PDB file of C-alpha atoms in Angstrom:
ATOM      1  CA  UNK A  11      25.664  81.454  35.305  1.00  0.00           C
ATOM      2  CA  UNK A  12      21.342  81.183  35.576  1.00  0.00           C
ATOM      3  CA  UNK A  13      21.302  81.768  31.591  1.00  0.00           C
ATOM      4  CA  UNK A  14      24.467  79.715  30.882  1.00  0.00           C
ATOM      5  CA  UNK A  15      22.682  76.586  32.902  1.00  0.00           C
ATOM      6  CA  UNK A  16      19.433  77.046  31.527  1.00  0.00           C
ATOM      7  CA  UNK A  17      21.177  77.030  28.048  1.00  0.00           C
ATOM      8  CA  UNK A  18      22.746  73.875  28.764  1.00  0.00           C
ATOM      9  CA  UNK A  19      19.388  72.037  29.950  1.00  0.00           C
ATOM     10  CA  UNK A  20      17.476  73.714  27.219  1.00  0.00           C
ATOM     11  CA  UNK A  21      20.213  71.827  24.616  1.00  0.00           C
ATOM     12  CA  UNK A  22      20.194  68.541  26.871  1.00  0.00           C
ATOM     13  CA  UNK A  23      16.153  68.564  26.560  1.00  0.00           C
ATOM     14  CA  UNK A  24      16.413  69.209  22.813  1.00  0.00           C
ATOM     15  CA  UNK A  25      18.721  66.496  22.412  1.00  0.00           C
ATOM     16  CA  UNK A  26      16.682  64.040  24.491  1.00  0.00           C
ATOM     17  CA  UNK A  27      13.364  64.889  22.207  1.00  0.00           C
ATOM     18  CA  UNK A  28      15.300  64.943  18.931  1.00  0.00           C
ATOM     19  CA  UNK A  29      16.909  60.946  20.459  1.00  0.00           C
ATOM     20  CA  UNK A  30      13.178  59.636  21.323  1.00  0.00           C
ATOM     21  CA  UNK A  31      12.111  61.038  17.682  1.00  0.00           C
ATOM     22  CA  UNK A  32      15.254  59.849  15.807  1.00  0.00           C
ATOM     23  CA  UNK A  33      15.203  56.138  17.773  1.00  0.00           C
ATOM     24  CA  UNK A  34      11.737  54.539  16.185  1.00  0.00           C
ATOM     25  CA  UNK A  35      12.758  55.770  12.859  1.00  0.00           C
ATOM     26  CA  UNK A  36      15.866  54.335  13.076  1.00  0.00           C
ATOM     27  CA  UNK A  37      14.407  51.142  13.995  1.00  0.00           C
ATOM     28  CA  UNK A  38      11.628  50.824  11.091  1.00  0.00           C
ATOM     29  CA  UNK A  39      14.504  51.797   8.367  1.00  0.00           C
ATOM     30  CA  UNK A  40      17.927  51.070   9.561  1.00  0.00           C
ATOM     31  CA  UNK A  41      19.216  47.343   8.050  1.00  0.00           C
ATOM     32  CA  UNK A  42      18.440  44.886  11.093  1.00  0.00           C
ATOM     33  CA  UNK A  43      21.755  44.337  13.136  1.00  0.00           C
ATOM     34  CA  UNK A  44      22.509  40.644  13.528  1.00  0.00           C
ATOM     35  CA  UNK A  45      21.105  40.835  16.492  1.00  0.00           C
ATOM     36  CA  UNK A  46      21.132  37.266  18.477  1.00  0.00           C
ATOM     37  CA  UNK A  47      18.033  37.796  20.323  1.00  0.00           C
ATOM     38  CA  UNK A  48      15.442  38.356  17.245  1.00  0.00           C
ATOM     39  CA  UNK A  49      16.883  36.526  14.598  1.00  0.00           C
ATOM     40  CA  UNK A  50      16.682  33.152  15.896  1.00  0.00           C
ATOM     41  CA  UNK A  51      13.006  33.488  16.888  1.00  0.00           C
ATOM     42  CA  UNK A  52      11.984  35.184  13.526  1.00  0.00           C
ATOM     43  CA  UNK A  53      13.970  32.104  11.898  1.00  0.00           C
ATOM     44  CA  UNK A  54      12.304  29.907  13.697  1.00  0.00           C
ATOM     45  CA  UNK A  55       8.537  31.245  13.169  1.00  0.00           C
ATOM     46  CA  UNK A  56       9.683  31.133   9.537  1.00  0.00           C
ATOM     47  CA  UNK A  57      10.712  27.751   9.497  1.00  0.00           C
ATOM     48  CA  UNK A  58       7.735  25.762   9.024  1.00  0.00           C
ATOM     49  CA  UNK A  59       6.202  27.350   6.201  1.00  0.00           C
ATOM     50  CA  UNK A  60       9.538  27.016   4.045  1.00  0.00           C
ATOM     51  CA  UNK A  61       9.543  23.085   5.249  1.00  0.00           C
ATOM     52  CA  UNK A  62       5.791  22.647   3.872  1.00  0.00           C
ATOM     53  CA  UNK A  63       7.065  24.422   0.713  1.00  0.00           C
ATOM     54  CA  UNK A  64      10.027  22.273   0.005  1.00  0.00           C
ATOM     55  CA  UNK A  65       8.315  19.236   0.976  1.00  0.00           C
ATOM     56  CA  UNK A  66       5.143  20.212  -1.587  1.00  0.00           C
ATOM     57  CA  UNK A  67       7.909  21.279  -4.442  1.00  0.00           C
ATOM     58  CA  UNK A  68      10.199  18.348  -3.859  1.00  0.00           C
ATOM     59  CA  UNK A  69       9.543  15.549  -6.561  1.00  0.00           C
ATOM     60  CA  UNK A  70       9.054  12.025  -5.027  1.00  0.00           C
ATOM     61  CA  UNK A  71      12.271   9.970  -4.059  1.00  0.00           C
ATOM     62  CA  UNK A  72      13.037   7.838  -7.165  1.00  0.00           C
ATOM     63  CA  UNK A  73      14.386   4.772  -6.665  1.00  0.00           C
ATOM     64  CA  UNK A  74      18.398   4.533  -6.911  1.00  0.00           C
ATOM     65  CA  UNK A  75      19.685   5.162 -10.736  1.00  0.00           C
ATOM     66  CA  UNK A  76      16.465   6.757 -11.760  1.00  0.00           C
ATOM     67  CA  UNK A  77      16.360  10.164 -12.920  1.00  0.00           C
ATOM     68  CA  UNK A  78      14.040  13.051 -10.578  1.00  0.00           C
ATOM     69  CA  UNK A  79      10.266  12.742 -12.221  1.00  0.00           C
ATOM     70  CA  UNK A  80      10.083  16.237 -13.801  1.00  0.00           C
ATOM     71  CA  UNK A  81       6.567  16.103 -15.726  1.00  0.00           C
ATOM     72  CA  UNK A  82       7.413  16.756 -19.119  1.00  0.00           C
ATOM     73  CA  UNK A  83       5.119  16.109 -22.752  1.00  0.00           C
ATOM     74  CA  UNK A  84       5.613  14.389 -25.837  1.00  0.00           C
ATOM     75  CA  UNK A  85       3.675  14.655 -28.795  1.00  0.00           C
ATOM     76  CA  UNK A  86       0.863  16.683 -26.384  1.00  0.00           C
ATOM     77  CA  UNK A  87       0.858  14.135 -24.030  1.00  0.00           C
ATOM     78  CA  UNK A  88       2.239  14.551 -20.280  1.00  0.00           C
ATOM     79  CA  UNK A  89       5.257  12.257 -19.501  1.00  0.00           C
ATOM     80  CA  UNK A  90       6.042  10.914 -16.119  1.00  0.00           C
ATOM     81  CA  UNK A  91       7.404   8.672 -13.832  1.00  0.00           C
ATOM     82  CA  UNK A  92       5.439   6.288 -11.319  1.00  0.00           C
ATOM     83  CA  UNK A  93       6.863   6.189  -7.420  1.00  0.00           C
ATOM     84  CA  UNK A  94       8.626   3.337  -8.433  1.00  0.00           C
ATOM     85  CA  UNK A  95      10.354   4.984 -11.325  1.00  0.00           C
ATOM     86  CA  UNK A  96       8.913   3.696 -14.754  1.00  0.00           C
ATOM     87  CA  UNK A  97       7.869   5.443 -17.498  1.00  0.00           C
ATOM     88  CA  UNK A  98       4.330   7.027 -18.149  1.00  0.00           C
ATOM     89  CA  UNK A  99       2.688   8.181 -20.982  1.00  0.00           C
ATOM     90  CA  UNK A 100      -0.659  10.121 -20.356  1.00  0.00           C
ATOM     91  CA  UNK A 101      -2.646  11.424 -17.597  1.00  0.00           C
ATOM     92  CA  UNK A 102      -0.978  10.154 -14.463  1.00  0.00           C
ATOM     93  CA  UNK A 103      -4.446   9.723 -12.769  1.00  0.00           C
ATOM     94  CA  UNK A 104      -6.234   7.874 -15.372  1.00  0.00           C
ATOM     95  CA  UNK A 105      -8.462   5.669 -14.210  1.00  0.00           C
ATOM     96  CA  UNK A 106      -7.059   2.649 -16.207  1.00  0.00           C
ATOM     97  CA  UNK A 107      -3.373   1.634 -16.191  1.00  0.00           C
ATOM     98  CA  UNK A 108      -1.822  -0.259 -19.292  1.00  0.00           C
ATOM     99  CA  UNK A 109       1.320  -1.697 -18.323  1.00  0.00           C
ATOM    100  CA  UNK A 110       3.852  -2.871 -20.917  1.00  0.00           C
ATOM    101  CA  UNK A 111       6.331  -5.421 -20.186  1.00  0.00           C
ATOM    102  CA  UNK A 112       8.355  -5.417 -23.212  1.00  0.00           C
ATOM    103  CA  UNK A 113      12.004  -6.064 -24.763  1.00  0.00           C
ATOM    104  CA  UNK A 114      13.622  -3.801 -27.391  1.00  0.00           C
ATOM    105  CA  UNK A 115      14.961  -6.573 -29.451  1.00  0.00           C
TER     106      UNK A 115
ATOM    107  CA  UNK B  18       3.451  -1.922 -30.890  1.00  0.00           C
ATOM    108  CA  UNK B  19       3.649   0.282 -33.763  1.00  0.00           C
ATOM    109  CA  UNK B  20       0.191  -0.052 -35.405  1.00  0.00           C
ATOM    110  CA  UNK B  21      -1.683  -0.751 -32.431  1.00  0.00           C
ATOM    111  CA  UNK B  22      -0.281   1.283 -30.017  1.00  0.00           C
ATOM    112  CA  UNK B  23      -1.068   4.826 -32.055  1.00  0.00           C
ATOM    113  CA  UNK B  24      -4.511   3.802 -31.854  1.00  0.00           C
ATOM    114  CA  UNK B  25      -4.802   3.154 -28.035  1.00  0.00           C
ATOM    115  CA  UNK B  26      -3.045   6.474 -27.675  1.00  0.00           C
ATOM    116  CA  UNK B  27      -5.751   8.458 -29.914  1.00  0.00           C
ATOM    117  CA  UNK B  28      -8.761   6.655 -28.646  1.00  0.00           C
ATOM    118  CA  UNK B  29      -7.650   6.219 -24.937  1.00  0.00           C
ATOM    119  CA  UNK B  30      -4.698   7.896 -23.965  1.00  0.00           C
ATOM    120  CA  UNK B  31      -5.025  11.102 -25.189  1.00  0.00           C
ATOM    121  CA  UNK B  32      -8.495  11.382 -23.490  1.00  0.00           C
ATOM    122  CA  UNK B  33      -7.009  10.595 -20.339  1.00  0.00           C
ATOM    123  CA  UNK B  34      -8.567   7.571 -19.366  1.00  0.00           C
ATOM    124  CA  UNK B  35      -5.852   5.355 -19.991  1.00  0.00           C
ATOM    125  CA  UNK B  36      -2.219   5.870 -19.169  1.00  0.00           C
ATOM    126  CA  UNK B  37       0.671   3.353 -20.528  1.00  0.00           C
ATOM    127  CA  UNK B  38       3.578   2.459 -17.988  1.00  0.00           C
ATOM    128  CA  UNK B  39       6.607   0.803 -19.728  1.00  0.00           C
ATOM    129  CA  UNK B  40       8.578  -1.649 -17.922  1.00  0.00           C
ATOM    130  CA  UNK B  41      11.923  -2.898 -19.280  1.00  0.00           C
ATOM    131  CA  UNK B  42      12.719  -6.467 -19.896  1.00  0.00           C
ATOM    132  CA  UNK B  43      16.034  -7.807 -21.018  1.00  0.00           C
ATOM    133  CA  UNK B  44      15.725 -11.146 -21.957  1.00  0.00           C
ATOM    134  CA  UNK B  45      17.846 -11.155 -24.998  1.00  0.00           C
ATOM    135  CA  UNK B  46      20.845 -10.206 -23.828  1.00  0.00           C
ATOM    136  CA  UNK B  47      23.227  -7.441 -23.371  1.00  0.00           C
ATOM    137  CA  UNK B  48      21.950  -5.354 -26.501  1.00  0.00           C
ATOM    138  CA  UNK B  49      18.693  -5.298 -25.668  1.00  0.00           C
ATOM    139  CA  UNK B  50      19.848  -4.135 -22.004  1.00  0.00           C
ATOM    140  CA  UNK B  51      22.204  -1.524 -23.832  1.00  0.00           C
ATOM    141  CA  UNK B  52      18.950  -0.549 -25.955  1.00  0.00           C
ATOM    142  CA  UNK B  53      16.975  -0.172 -22.705  1.00  0.00           C
ATOM    143  CA  UNK B  54      19.824   2.174 -21.172  1.00  0.00           C
ATOM    144  CA  UNK B  55      19.587   3.849 -24.162  1.00  0.00           C
ATOM    145  CA  UNK B  56      16.161   4.838 -24.015  1.00  0.00           C
ATOM    146  CA  UNK B  57      16.537   6.038 -20.780  1.00  0.00           C
ATOM    147  CA  UNK B  58      19.974   7.516 -21.335  1.00  0.00           C
ATOM    148  CA  UNK B  59      17.403   9.583 -24.067  1.00  0.00           C
ATOM    149  CA  UNK B  60      14.453   9.717 -21.136  1.00  0.00           C
ATOM    150  CA  UNK B  61      17.027  12.434 -19.346  1.00  0.00           C
ATOM    151  CA  UNK B  62      16.831  14.772 -22.730  1.00  0.00           C
ATOM    152  CA  UNK B  63      13.300  14.198 -22.251  1.00  0.00           C
ATOM    153  CA  UNK B  64      12.378  11.547 -25.266  1.00  0.00           C
ATOM    154  CA  UNK B  65      11.675   8.098 -24.123  1.00  0.00           C
ATOM    155  CA  UNK B  66       8.544   7.744 -25.945  1.00  0.00           C
ATOM    156  CA  UNK B  67       9.800   8.844 -29.364  1.00  0.00           C
ATOM    157  CA  UNK B  68      12.925   7.539 -28.879  1.00  0.00           C
ATOM    158  CA  UNK B  69      11.316   3.875 -27.573  1.00  0.00           C
ATOM    159  CA  UNK B  70       9.009   4.151 -31.220  1.00  0.00           C
ATOM    160  CA  UNK B  71      12.485   4.905 -33.046  1.00  0.00           C
ATOM    161  CA  UNK B  72      13.933   1.764 -31.621  1.00  0.00           C
ATOM    162  CA  UNK B  73      11.289  -0.352 -32.618  1.00  0.00           C
ATOM    163  CA  UNK B  74      10.922   0.918 -35.968  1.00  0.00           C
ATOM    164  CA  UNK B  75      14.476   0.233 -36.593  1.00  0.00           C
ATOM    165  CA  UNK B  76      15.007  -3.013 -34.698  1.00  0.00           C
ATOM    166  CA  UNK B  77      16.209  -5.002 -37.664  1.00  0.00           C
ATOM    167  CA  UNK B  78      19.405  -2.566 -37.853  1.00  0.00           C
ATOM    168  CA  UNK B  79      19.948  -2.867 -33.531  1.00  0.00           C
ATOM    169  CA  UNK B  80      21.174  -6.390 -33.495  1.00  0.00           C
ATOM    170  CA  UNK B  81      24.748  -5.518 -34.806  1.00  0.00           C
ATOM    171  CA  UNK B  82      26.444  -2.461 -33.833  1.00  0.00           C
ATOM    172  CA  UNK B  83      23.991  -1.820 -31.609  1.00  0.00           C
ATOM    173  CA  UNK B  84      25.598   1.374 -29.591  1.00  0.00           C
ATOM    174  CA  UNK B  85      26.299   3.286 -32.892  1.00  0.00           C
ATOM    175  CA  UNK B  86      22.946   2.559 -34.350  1.00  0.00           C
ATOM    176  CA  UNK B  87      21.156   3.741 -31.377  1.00  0.00           C
ATOM    177  CA  UNK B  88      23.480   6.694 -31.473  1.00  0.00           C
ATOM    178  CA  UNK B  89      21.984   7.552 -34.675  1.00  0.00           C
ATOM    179  CA  UNK B  90      18.456   7.246 -33.809  1.00  0.00           C
ATOM    180  CA  UNK B  91      19.158   9.578 -30.927  1.00  0.00           C
ATOM    181  CA  UNK B  92      20.754  12.060 -33.764  1.00  0.00           C
ATOM    182  CA  UNK B  93      17.235  11.443 -35.772  1.00  0.00           C
ATOM    183  CA  UNK B  94      15.217  12.692 -33.227  1.00  0.00           C
ATOM    184  CA  UNK B  95      17.348  15.685 -32.873  1.00  0.00           C
ATOM    185  CA  UNK B  96      18.773  14.763 -29.670  1.00  0.00           C
ATOM    186  CA  UNK B  97      22.874  14.424 -28.370  1.00  0.00           C
ATOM    187  CA  UNK B  98      24.291  11.397 -29.465  1.00  0.00           C
ATOM    188  CA  UNK B  99      27.293  12.408 -27.840  1.00  0.00           C
ATOM    189  CA  UNK B 100      25.431  12.641 -24.649  1.00  0.00           C
ATOM    190  CA  UNK B 101      23.883   9.350 -25.392  1.00  0.00           C
ATOM    191  CA  UNK B 102      27.477   7.773 -25.524  1.00  0.00           C
ATOM    192  CA  UNK B 103      28.598   9.571 -22.301  1.00  0.00           C
ATOM    193  CA  UNK B 104      25.405   8.089 -20.689  1.00  0.00           C
ATOM    194  CA  UNK B 105      26.024   4.834 -21.751  1.00  0.00           C
ATOM    195  CA  UNK B 106      29.833   4.399 -21.259  1.00  0.00           C
ATOM    196  CA  UNK B 107      28.753   5.682 -17.435  1.00  0.00           C
ATOM    197  CA  UNK B 108      26.406   3.305 -17.093  1.00  0.00           C
ATOM    198  CA  UNK B 109      24.375   5.939 -15.658  1.00  0.00           C
ATOM    199  CA  UNK B 110      21.102   3.645 -16.209  1.00  0.00           C
ATOM    200  CA  UNK B 111      22.384  -0.093 -16.023  1.00  0.00           C
ATOM    201  CA  UNK B 112      21.564  -0.921 -12.457  1.00  0.00           C
ATOM    202  CA  UNK B 113      18.224   0.371 -12.889  1.00  0.00           C
ATOM    203  CA  UNK B 114      17.638  -1.516 -15.966  1.00  0.00           C
ATOM    204  CA  UNK B 115      18.873  -4.650 -14.527  1.00  0.00           C
ATOM    205  CA  UNK B 116      16.410  -4.239 -11.453  1.00  0.00           C
ATOM    206  CA  UNK B 117      13.263  -3.474 -13.831  1.00  0.00           C
ATOM    207  CA  UNK B 118      14.306  -6.925 -15.386  1.00  0.00           C
ATOM    208  CA  UNK B 119      14.360  -8.689 -12.141  1.00  0.00           C
ATOM    209  CA  UNK B 120      11.207  -7.176 -10.787  1.00  0.00           C
ATOM    210  CA  UNK B 121       9.413  -8.210 -13.809  1.00  0.00           C
ATOM    211  CA  UNK B 122      10.732 -11.805 -13.119  1.00  0.00           C
ATOM    212  CA  UNK B 123       9.725 -11.443  -9.819  1.00  0.00           C
ATOM    213  CA  UNK B 124       6.031 -10.525 -10.886  1.00  0.00           C
ATOM    214  CA  UNK B 125       5.913 -14.003 -13.100  1.00  0.00           C
ATOM    215  CA  UNK B 126       6.543 -12.475 -16.285  1.00  0.00           C
ATOM    216  CA  UNK B 127       8.784 -14.995 -18.541  1.00  0.00           C
ATOM    217  CA  UNK B 128       7.820 -13.958 -21.755  1.00  0.00           C
ATOM    218  CA  UNK B 129       7.473 -10.784 -23.719  1.00  0.00           C
ATOM    219  CA  UNK B 130       5.323  -8.844 -24.501  1.00  0.00           C
ATOM    220  CA  UNK B 131       2.977  -8.900 -21.631  1.00  0.00           C
ATOM    221  CA  UNK B 132       0.244  -6.420 -20.679  1.00  0.00           C
ATOM    222  CA  UNK B 133      -1.899  -5.655 -17.493  1.00  0.00           C
ATOM    223  CA  UNK B 134      -5.033  -3.652 -17.952  1.00  0.00           C
ATOM    224  CA  UNK B 135      -5.769  -2.972 -14.562  1.00  0.00           C
ATOM    225  CA  UNK B 136      -5.786  -6.494 -13.185  1.00  0.00           C
ATOM    226  CA  UNK B 137      -6.492  -8.105 -16.460  1.00  0.00           C
ATOM    227  CA  UNK B 138      -3.196  -9.794 -18.314  1.00  0.00           C
ATOM    228  CA  UNK B 139      -2.804 -10.088 -21.799  1.00  0.00           C
ATOM    229  CA  UNK B 140       0.046 -12.281 -23.273  1.00  0.00           C
ATOM    230  CA  UNK B 141       1.800 -11.981 -26.640  1.00  0.00           C
ATOM    231  CA  UNK B 142       1.103  -9.347 -29.379  1.00  0.00           C
ATOM    232  CA  UNK B 143      -2.796  -8.461 -29.173  1.00  0.00           C
ATOM    233  CA  UNK B 144      -5.214  -6.691 -32.045  1.00  0.00           C
ATOM    234  CA  UNK B 145      -6.574  -2.922 -31.208  1.00  0.00           C
ATOM    235  CA  UNK B 146      -9.928  -4.709 -30.726  1.00  0.00           C
ATOM    236  CA  UNK B 147      -8.893  -6.993 -27.916  1.00  0.00           C
ATOM    237  CA  UNK B 148      -6.761  -3.731 -26.151  1.00  0.00           C
ATOM    238  CA  UNK B 149     -10.089  -1.703 -26.534  1.00  0.00           C
ATOM    239  CA  UNK B 150     -12.174  -4.578 -25.372  1.00  0.00           C
ATOM    240  CA  UNK B 151      -9.794  -4.981 -22.226  1.00  0.00           C
ATOM    241  CA  UNK B 152      -9.890  -1.417 -21.750  1.00  0.00           C
ATOM    242  CA  UNK B 153     -13.643  -0.837 -22.023  1.00  0.00           C
ATOM    243  CA  UNK B 154     -14.222  -3.304 -19.233  1.00  0.00           C
ATOM    244  CA  UNK B 155     -11.683  -1.918 -17.183  1.00  0.00           C
ATOM    245  CA  UNK B 156     -13.721   1.560 -17.562  1.00  0.00           C
ATOM    246  CA  UNK B 157     -16.858  -0.280 -16.665  1.00  0.00           C
ATOM    247  CA  UNK B 158     -18.475   0.275 -20.250  1.00  0.00           C
TER     248      UNK B 158
END
């Protein structure tokens, strides 16, 4: 009887030891569960940098009807649009701006 | 434009000192408005400045059958005339071109061409020397 009790205690102890060893490993390697307590805080912490990246990568808002200003190149020269949406040829930061008001006919 | 502008580009734009900004006028009526729209449609394909040069070079053929002939110019640049026609049919850039013309009027532009080099205004076609002098002055030379 004593031997049986000792045997049961031994098995229980082994399981506890095993459980304490497996627990952290499972936390490290298992796919994180959709825990409502951790995910929202993690998302909130990541949100600011995501917002900043989107703001820096987003092109400036173009006036209605104008294509988004995507820098391109023609004949080895940079092409872009002004903030107002007008076509630009050359270095957008050039010291001098030559504005041409013209008609095609 | 075809004679003077390449000189301005080679001497001042390619060096990064000057940038060109194009403002649409459509003072001649529907045909010039359609060409302005066409140039913006081609800008959607990344070739506004090449198309602008092609339009000026082929200007004499664009007073009649304007849309068909400008589509041929697009084809000549290796662009999709079909996409151009679809863009024109959808009037994708019409409001923008009309707004450009209205904005120019509001800025006091009554004729064409008009050039502004920083704060200096030049009215009418000018020689390269006139542009070079104005640009040099703006650059502080």
